[in-house]
Amino acid sequence: MWWLGVVAAAAGAVPPGLTGRRIGVLSGAALLLVSAAVVVLVRRRRYTALAHGAARAGRHDVLQDRAVTARAWRRGHRWWLLLAFAAALGSSFALPAAGGMLLAGAGIGLRLKAAWLGRRERAGDALLWVRVDWLGPDGGRPAGKAVKGYRSTGTAAGDAAPGGARRRTAALV
């Protein structure tokens, strides 16, 4: 979402729009901050409750970390993302760059939420996972109603690091 928003804001700053570039960019900056704050704070209790009640992953659980979940979600919602990009570009004729900055703010909020979850994983010394069968075919919602709880493993499990990042391997000397 971040890159789609940046491209839409850059392209949206070209036409002067109905309100002028200055008002469009200033209102876009305000929308960026508000949307980032809303995305970070929304459903935080649900994530906290799921993380607090995380059960130890069993041998037969099929687990999926946040990076894979995000990739599947993007694939499943690509038409909605394209529609949001088109709406951000279209809104630039009224308020230049504001729609793109709103979209970029949502992307920033998602990145901040992932960082918050990563800090939570480091503090608890456990990686949080979503069972694949609780997500829908379009990537589902990692904290939606279908997700009954998270599974946890130690930080040495798999190739993931806290926050959904890839584990860095040590260079052979």
Short mmCIF file of C-alpha atoms in Angstrom, two decimals:
data_model
loop_
_atom_site.label_atom_id
_atom_site.label_comp_id
_atom_site.label_asym_id
_atom_site.label_seq_id
_atom_site.Cartn_x
_atom_site.Cartn_y
_atom_site.Cartn_z
CA MET A 1 0.00 0.00 0.00
CA TRP A 2 2.85 2.36 0.76
CA TRP A 3 4.29 2.30 -2.75
CA LEU A 4 0.87 2.54 -4.39
CA GLY A 5 0.17 5.60 -2.25
CA VAL A 6 3.51 7.24 -3.05
CA VAL A 7 3.02 6.73 -6.79
CA ALA A 8 -0.56 7.99 -6.62
CA ALA A 9 0.48 11.04 -4.57
CA ALA A 10 3.32 11.87 -6.96
CA ALA A 11 1.09 11.52 -9.99
CA GLY A 12 -1.70 13.37 -8.19
CA ALA A 13 0.51 16.37 -7.51
CA VAL A 14 0.87 17.06 -11.24
CA PRO A 15 -2.60 18.49 -11.98
CA PRO A 16 -3.42 21.63 -9.98
CA GLY A 17 -6.87 20.29 -9.01
CA LEU A 18 -9.86 22.29 -7.83
CA THR A 19 -8.31 23.37 -4.55
CA GLY A 20 -4.71 23.91 -5.64
CA ARG A 21 -1.59 21.91 -4.88
CA ARG A 22 -0.80 23.51 -1.53
CA ILE A 23 -4.17 22.74 0.04
CA GLY A 24 -4.17 19.27 -1.50
CA VAL A 25 -0.73 18.39 -0.16
CA LEU A 26 -1.43 19.83 3.30
CA SER A 27 -4.73 17.99 3.59
CA GLY A 28 -2.99 14.88 2.26
CA ALA A 29 -0.35 15.17 4.98
CA ALA A 30 -3.09 15.36 7.61
CA LEU A 31 -4.85 12.36 6.05
CA LEU A 32 -1.56 10.43 6.03
CA LEU A 33 -1.06 10.97 9.77
CA VAL A 34 -4.68 10.19 10.65
CA SER A 35 -4.86 7.06 8.50
CA ALA A 36 -1.55 5.74 9.87
CA ALA A 37 -2.77 6.27 13.45
CA VAL A 38 -6.13 4.63 12.75
CA VAL A 39 -4.58 1.58 11.07
CA VAL A 40 -2.08 1.13 13.93
CA LEU A 41 -4.72 1.40 16.64
CA VAL A 42 -7.60 -0.50 15.05
CA ARG A 43 -8.06 -4.11 16.28
CA ARG A 44 -5.10 -3.80 18.65
CA ARG A 45 -7.10 -5.43 21.45
CA ARG A 46 -7.92 -8.36 19.18
CA TYR A 47 -4.24 -8.88 18.32
CA THR A 48 -3.32 -8.61 21.99
CA ALA A 49 -5.99 -11.12 23.01
CA LEU A 50 -4.93 -13.57 20.30
CA ALA A 51 -1.27 -13.20 21.23
CA HIS A 52 -2.00 -13.58 24.95
CA GLY A 53 -3.98 -16.78 24.37
CA ALA A 54 -1.50 -18.29 21.92
CA ALA A 55 -1.20 -22.04 22.31
CA ARG A 56 1.97 -23.97 21.67
CA ALA A 57 2.01 -25.18 18.06
CA GLY A 58 1.40 -28.88 17.69
CA ARG A 59 3.25 -31.22 15.41
CA HIS A 60 0.40 -31.43 12.93
CA ASP A 61 -0.47 -27.71 12.81
CA VAL A 62 0.12 -26.12 9.43
CA LEU A 63 1.40 -22.67 10.30
CA GLN A 64 1.78 -19.52 8.28
CA ASP A 65 3.70 -16.45 9.39
CA ARG A 66 2.67 -12.85 8.77
CA ALA A 67 4.87 -12.33 5.71
CA VAL A 68 3.21 -15.20 3.89
CA THR A 69 -0.20 -14.13 5.17
CA ALA A 70 0.37 -10.60 3.87
CA ARG A 71 1.48 -11.91 0.48
CA ALA A 72 -1.61 -14.14 0.22
CA TRP A 73 -3.82 -11.25 1.33
CA ARG A 74 -2.34 -8.96 -1.34
CA ARG A 75 -2.90 -11.63 -3.96
CA GLY A 76 -6.48 -12.19 -2.85
CA HIS A 77 -7.31 -8.49 -2.65
CA ARG A 78 -5.38 -7.21 -5.65
CA TRP A 79 -8.53 -5.86 -7.33
CA TRP A 80 -9.44 -3.86 -4.23
CA LEU A 81 -5.90 -2.48 -4.10
CA LEU A 82 -6.12 -1.55 -7.77
CA LEU A 83 -9.47 0.14 -7.14
CA ALA A 84 -8.00 2.07 -4.19
CA PHE A 85 -5.09 3.18 -6.39
CA ALA A 86 -7.47 4.31 -9.12
CA ALA A 87 -9.60 6.19 -6.56
CA ALA A 88 -6.48 7.89 -5.17
CA LEU A 89 -5.48 8.96 -8.68
CA GLY A 90 -9.00 10.09 -9.50
CA SER A 91 -9.29 12.16 -6.34
CA SER A 92 -6.24 14.16 -7.38
CA PHE A 93 -8.42 16.22 -9.73
CA ALA A 94 -10.25 17.59 -6.70
CA LEU A 95 -7.55 17.47 -4.00
CA PRO A 96 -4.05 16.95 -5.47
CA ALA A 97 -1.98 14.20 -3.80
CA ALA A 98 -4.43 13.73 -0.90
CA GLY A 99 -5.80 10.32 -1.94
CA GLY A 100 -2.32 8.94 -2.54
CA MET A 101 -1.12 10.19 0.81
CA LEU A 102 -4.13 8.59 2.48
CA LEU A 103 -3.22 5.25 0.88
CA ALA A 104 0.43 5.69 1.86
CA GLY A 105 -0.63 6.42 5.44
CA ALA A 106 -2.51 3.12 5.56
CA GLY A 107 0.65 1.37 4.37
CA ILE A 108 2.72 3.12 7.04
CA GLY A 109 0.18 2.07 9.67
CA LEU A 110 0.44 -1.56 8.61
CA ARG A 111 4.24 -1.42 8.79
CA LEU A 112 4.05 0.12 12.29
CA LYS A 113 1.59 -2.57 13.38
CA ALA A 114 3.98 -5.29 12.16
CA ALA A 115 6.79 -3.61 14.10
CA TRP A 116 4.60 -3.52 17.21
CA LEU A 117 3.85 -7.23 16.85
CA GLY A 118 7.56 -7.92 16.37
CA ARG A 119 8.42 -6.11 19.60
CA ARG A 120 5.70 -8.11 21.33
CA GLU A 121 7.20 -11.35 20.00
CA ARG A 122 10.69 -10.39 21.18
CA ALA A 123 9.36 -9.51 24.63
CA GLY A 124 7.53 -12.83 24.90
CA ASP A 125 10.40 -14.76 23.27
CA ALA A 126 7.90 -16.56 21.03
CA LEU A 127 6.95 -16.28 17.37
CA LEU A 128 3.22 -15.98 16.66
CA TRP A 129 1.68 -17.93 13.79
CA VAL A 130 -1.73 -18.21 12.14
CA ARG A 131 -3.08 -21.62 11.21
CA VAL A 132 -3.62 -21.79 7.47
CA ASP A 133 -6.98 -23.54 7.71
CA TRP A 134 -8.43 -20.55 9.60
CA LEU A 135 -7.69 -18.20 6.71
CA GLY A 136 -9.88 -18.00 3.62
CA PRO A 137 -8.77 -18.65 0.05
CA ASP A 138 -8.24 -14.90 -0.49
CA GLY A 139 -5.71 -14.64 2.32
CA GLY A 140 -8.32 -14.06 4.99
CA ARG A 141 -7.82 -11.77 7.92
CA PRO A 142 -4.97 -12.55 10.32
CA ALA A 143 -7.04 -11.25 13.24
CA GLY A 144 -10.51 -11.90 11.86
CA LYS A 145 -13.39 -13.84 13.38
CA ALA A 146 -12.31 -17.11 11.75
CA VAL A 147 -8.97 -16.98 13.61
CA LYS A 148 -9.68 -18.56 16.98
CA GLY A 149 -6.17 -18.09 18.31
CA TYR A 150 -2.53 -17.91 17.40
CA ARG A 151 0.00 -20.66 17.72
CA SER A 152 3.41 -19.97 19.15
CA THR A 153 6.84 -21.44 18.70
CA GLY A 154 10.21 -20.52 20.07
CA THR A 155 12.25 -17.86 18.31
CA ALA A 156 14.63 -20.50 16.89
CA ALA A 157 11.87 -22.29 14.97
CA GLY A 158 11.70 -22.06 11.21
CA ASP A 159 13.17 -19.36 9.02
CA ALA A 160 11.17 -16.44 10.45
CA ALA A 161 12.27 -13.75 12.85
CA PRO A 162 10.09 -11.60 15.13
CA GLY A 163 7.90 -9.15 13.25
CA GLY A 164 7.48 -11.34 10.17
CA ALA A 165 10.99 -10.63 8.90
CA ARG A 166 13.19 -13.26 7.32
CA ARG A 167 15.81 -14.81 9.57
CA ARG A 168 19.29 -13.74 8.61
CA THR A 169 21.75 -16.56 8.23
CA ALA A 170 25.28 -16.19 9.48
CA ALA A 171 27.95 -15.93 6.81
CA LEU A 172 30.32 -18.86 6.62
CA VAL A 173 33.87 -17.78 7.38
#
